[in-house]
PDB file of C-alpha atoms in Angstrom:
ATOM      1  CA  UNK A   1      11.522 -39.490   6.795  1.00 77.00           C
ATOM      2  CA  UNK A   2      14.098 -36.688   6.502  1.00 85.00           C
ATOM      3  CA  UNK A   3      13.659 -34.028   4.094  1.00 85.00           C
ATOM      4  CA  UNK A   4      15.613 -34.231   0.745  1.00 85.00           C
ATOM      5  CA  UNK A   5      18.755 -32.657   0.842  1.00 85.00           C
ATOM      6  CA  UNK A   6      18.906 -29.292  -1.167  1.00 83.00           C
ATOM      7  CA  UNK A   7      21.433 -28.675  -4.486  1.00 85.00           C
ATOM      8  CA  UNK A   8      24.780 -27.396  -3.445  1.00 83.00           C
ATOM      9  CA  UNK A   9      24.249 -25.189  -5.969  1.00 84.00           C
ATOM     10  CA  UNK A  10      21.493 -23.247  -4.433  1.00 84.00           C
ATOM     11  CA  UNK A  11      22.680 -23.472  -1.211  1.00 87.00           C
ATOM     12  CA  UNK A  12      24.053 -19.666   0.194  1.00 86.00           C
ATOM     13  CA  UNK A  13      27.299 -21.211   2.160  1.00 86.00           C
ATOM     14  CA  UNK A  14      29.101 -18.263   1.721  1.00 88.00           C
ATOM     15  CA  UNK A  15      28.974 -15.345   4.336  1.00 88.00           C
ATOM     16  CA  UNK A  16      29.581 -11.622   3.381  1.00 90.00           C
ATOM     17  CA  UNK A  17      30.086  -9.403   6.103  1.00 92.00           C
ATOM     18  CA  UNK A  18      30.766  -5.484   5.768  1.00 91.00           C
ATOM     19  CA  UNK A  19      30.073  -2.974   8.558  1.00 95.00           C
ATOM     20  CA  UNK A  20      27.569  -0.260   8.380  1.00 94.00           C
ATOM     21  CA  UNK A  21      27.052   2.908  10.245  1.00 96.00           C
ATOM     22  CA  UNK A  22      23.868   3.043  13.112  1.00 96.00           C
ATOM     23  CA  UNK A  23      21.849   5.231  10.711  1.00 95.00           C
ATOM     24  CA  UNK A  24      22.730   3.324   7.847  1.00 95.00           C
ATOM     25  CA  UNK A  25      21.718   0.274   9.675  1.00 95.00           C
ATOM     26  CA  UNK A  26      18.336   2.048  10.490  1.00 95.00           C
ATOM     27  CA  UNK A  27      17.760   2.947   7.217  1.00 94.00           C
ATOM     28  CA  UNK A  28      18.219  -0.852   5.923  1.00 93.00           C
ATOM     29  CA  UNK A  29      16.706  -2.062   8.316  1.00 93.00           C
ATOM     30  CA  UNK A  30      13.212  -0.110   8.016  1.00 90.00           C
ATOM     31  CA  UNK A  31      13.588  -0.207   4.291  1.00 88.00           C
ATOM     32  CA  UNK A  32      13.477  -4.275   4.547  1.00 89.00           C
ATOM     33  CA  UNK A  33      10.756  -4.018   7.190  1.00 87.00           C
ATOM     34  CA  UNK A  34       8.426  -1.658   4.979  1.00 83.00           C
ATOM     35  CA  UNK A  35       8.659  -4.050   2.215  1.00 84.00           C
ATOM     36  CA  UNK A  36       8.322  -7.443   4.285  1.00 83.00           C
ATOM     37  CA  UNK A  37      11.268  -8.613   3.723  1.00 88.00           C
ATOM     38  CA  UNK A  38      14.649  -9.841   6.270  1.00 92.00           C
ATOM     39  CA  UNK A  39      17.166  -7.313   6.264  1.00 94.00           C
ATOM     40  CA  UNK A  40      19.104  -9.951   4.691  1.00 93.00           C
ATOM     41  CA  UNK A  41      17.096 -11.038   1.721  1.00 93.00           C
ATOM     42  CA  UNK A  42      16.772  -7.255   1.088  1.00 92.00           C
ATOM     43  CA  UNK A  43      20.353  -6.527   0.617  1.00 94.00           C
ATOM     44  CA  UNK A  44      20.637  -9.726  -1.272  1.00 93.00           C
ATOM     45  CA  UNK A  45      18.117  -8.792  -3.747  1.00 93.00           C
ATOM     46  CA  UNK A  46      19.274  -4.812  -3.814  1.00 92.00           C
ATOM     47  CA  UNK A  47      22.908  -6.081  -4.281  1.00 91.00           C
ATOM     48  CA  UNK A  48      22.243  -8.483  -7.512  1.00 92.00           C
ATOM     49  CA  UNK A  49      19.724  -6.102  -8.943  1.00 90.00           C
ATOM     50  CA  UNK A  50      16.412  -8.009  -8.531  1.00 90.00           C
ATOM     51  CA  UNK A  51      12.777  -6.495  -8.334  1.00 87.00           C
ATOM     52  CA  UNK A  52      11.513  -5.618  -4.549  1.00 86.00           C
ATOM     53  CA  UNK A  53       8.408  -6.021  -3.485  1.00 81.00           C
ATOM     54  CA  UNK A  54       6.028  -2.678  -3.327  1.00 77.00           C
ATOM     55  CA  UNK A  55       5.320  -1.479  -0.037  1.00 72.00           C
ATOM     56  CA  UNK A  56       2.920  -3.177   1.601  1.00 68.00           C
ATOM     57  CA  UNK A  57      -0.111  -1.521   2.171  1.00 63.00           C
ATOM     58  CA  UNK A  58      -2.102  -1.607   5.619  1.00 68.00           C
ATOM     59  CA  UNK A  59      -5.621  -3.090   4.619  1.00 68.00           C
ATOM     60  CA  UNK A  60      -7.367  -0.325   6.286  1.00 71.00           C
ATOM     61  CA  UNK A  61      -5.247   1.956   4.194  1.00 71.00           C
ATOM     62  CA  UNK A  62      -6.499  -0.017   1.452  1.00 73.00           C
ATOM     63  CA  UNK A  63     -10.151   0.541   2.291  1.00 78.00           C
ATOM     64  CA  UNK A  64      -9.346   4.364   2.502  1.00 78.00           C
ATOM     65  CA  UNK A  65      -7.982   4.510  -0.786  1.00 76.00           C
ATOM     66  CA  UNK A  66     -10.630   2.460  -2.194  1.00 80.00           C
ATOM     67  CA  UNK A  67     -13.065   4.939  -0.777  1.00 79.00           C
ATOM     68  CA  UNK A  68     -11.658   7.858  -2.201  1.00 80.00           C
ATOM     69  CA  UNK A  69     -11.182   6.432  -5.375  1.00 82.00           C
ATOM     70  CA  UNK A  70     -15.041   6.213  -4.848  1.00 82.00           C
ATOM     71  CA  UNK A  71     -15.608   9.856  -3.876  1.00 80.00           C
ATOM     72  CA  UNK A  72     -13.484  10.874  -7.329  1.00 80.00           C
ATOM     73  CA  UNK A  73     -15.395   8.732  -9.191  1.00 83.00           C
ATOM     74  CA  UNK A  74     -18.924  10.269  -8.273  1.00 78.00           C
ATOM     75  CA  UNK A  75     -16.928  14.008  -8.025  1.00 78.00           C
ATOM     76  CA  UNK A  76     -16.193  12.746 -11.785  1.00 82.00           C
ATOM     77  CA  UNK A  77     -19.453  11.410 -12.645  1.00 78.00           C
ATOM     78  CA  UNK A  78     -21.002  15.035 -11.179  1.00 74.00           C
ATOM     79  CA  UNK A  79     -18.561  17.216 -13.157  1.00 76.00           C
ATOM     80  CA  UNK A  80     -19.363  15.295 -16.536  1.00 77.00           C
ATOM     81  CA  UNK A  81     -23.283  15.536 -16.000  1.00 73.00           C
ATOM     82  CA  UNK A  82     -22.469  19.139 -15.170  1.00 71.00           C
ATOM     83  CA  UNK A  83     -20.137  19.894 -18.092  1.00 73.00           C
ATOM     84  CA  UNK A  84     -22.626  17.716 -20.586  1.00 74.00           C
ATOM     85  CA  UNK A  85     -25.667  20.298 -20.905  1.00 71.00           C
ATOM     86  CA  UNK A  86     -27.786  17.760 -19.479  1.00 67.00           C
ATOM     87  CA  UNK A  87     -30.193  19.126 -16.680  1.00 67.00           C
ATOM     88  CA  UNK A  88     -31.044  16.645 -14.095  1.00 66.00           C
ATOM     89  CA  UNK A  89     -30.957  17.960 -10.454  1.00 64.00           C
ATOM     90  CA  UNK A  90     -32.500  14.726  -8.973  1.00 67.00           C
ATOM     91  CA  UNK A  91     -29.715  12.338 -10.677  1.00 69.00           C
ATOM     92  CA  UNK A  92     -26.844  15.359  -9.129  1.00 70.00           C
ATOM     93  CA  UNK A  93     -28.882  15.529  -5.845  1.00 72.00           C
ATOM     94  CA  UNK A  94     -28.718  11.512  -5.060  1.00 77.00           C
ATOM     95  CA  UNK A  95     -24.570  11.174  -6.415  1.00 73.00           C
ATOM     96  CA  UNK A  96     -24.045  14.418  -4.087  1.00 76.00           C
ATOM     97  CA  UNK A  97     -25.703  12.022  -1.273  1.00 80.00           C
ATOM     98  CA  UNK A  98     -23.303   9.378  -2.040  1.00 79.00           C
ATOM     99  CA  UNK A  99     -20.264  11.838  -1.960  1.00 77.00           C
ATOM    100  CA  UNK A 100     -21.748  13.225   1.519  1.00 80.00           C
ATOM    101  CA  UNK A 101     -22.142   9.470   2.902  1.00 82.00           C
ATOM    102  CA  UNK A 102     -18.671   8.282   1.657  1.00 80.00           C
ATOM    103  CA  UNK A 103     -16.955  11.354   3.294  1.00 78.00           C
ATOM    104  CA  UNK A 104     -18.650  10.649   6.570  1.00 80.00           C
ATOM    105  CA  UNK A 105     -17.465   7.128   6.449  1.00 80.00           C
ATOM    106  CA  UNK A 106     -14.184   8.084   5.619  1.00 77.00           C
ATOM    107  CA  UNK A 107     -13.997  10.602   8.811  1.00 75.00           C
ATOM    108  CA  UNK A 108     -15.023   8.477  11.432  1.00 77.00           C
ATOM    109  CA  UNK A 109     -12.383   5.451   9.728  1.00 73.00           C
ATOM    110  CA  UNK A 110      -9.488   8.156  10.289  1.00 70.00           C
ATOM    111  CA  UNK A 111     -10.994   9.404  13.137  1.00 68.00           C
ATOM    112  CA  UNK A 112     -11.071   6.179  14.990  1.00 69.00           C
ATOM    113  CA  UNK A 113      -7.728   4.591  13.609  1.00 61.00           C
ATOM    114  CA  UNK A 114      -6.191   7.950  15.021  1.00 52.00           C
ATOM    115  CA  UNK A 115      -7.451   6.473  18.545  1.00 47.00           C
TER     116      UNK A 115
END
């Protein structure tokens, strides 16, 4: 069984072709690739003024930023209980622990993506 046959009307028939530059191509080009999409589709959707995709993010940039959103969370969490009056060196002591650990973790991720 064939597939149904799509609307004329939302079929692109017509072909629009305009010459670029080699840097201007390069520049499309790695624009469209950053945000996943064919150079194609991107100029399409630049052209008629519809959203783009954000850049895609590498998941183990993700983790990275995840972590450090971590870290400023304790560093946050250290500077309140700081700021607040409140003395208690063993609760400081074990989110000062955390920070250490997380930083350690996030050393050896850069260090061995950087391999």
């Amino acid at each position: 069984m064939a597939r149904p046959k799509m609307d004329i009307s939302k079929q692109r028939t017509i072909v629009i072709a305009f010459r670029v530059t080699q840097s201007e191509y390069l520049i499309i080009t790695n624009n469209a690739k950053t945000i996943g999409l064919s150079t194609a589709e991107y100029i399409r959707r630049k052209c008629t003024g519809k959203s783009l995709p954000k850049k895609k993010v590498d998941p183990l940039d993700r983790k990275l930023f995840v972590e450090l959103s971590r870290m400023g969370n304790n560093l946050n969490q250290l500077a309140r209980t700081s700021n607040s009056g409140i003395r208690d060196p063993f609760s400081i002591h074990i989110q000062l622990e955390e920070v250490k650990m997380l930083l350690k973790q996030l050393k050896s991720n850069i260090s061995n993506n950087d391999r």
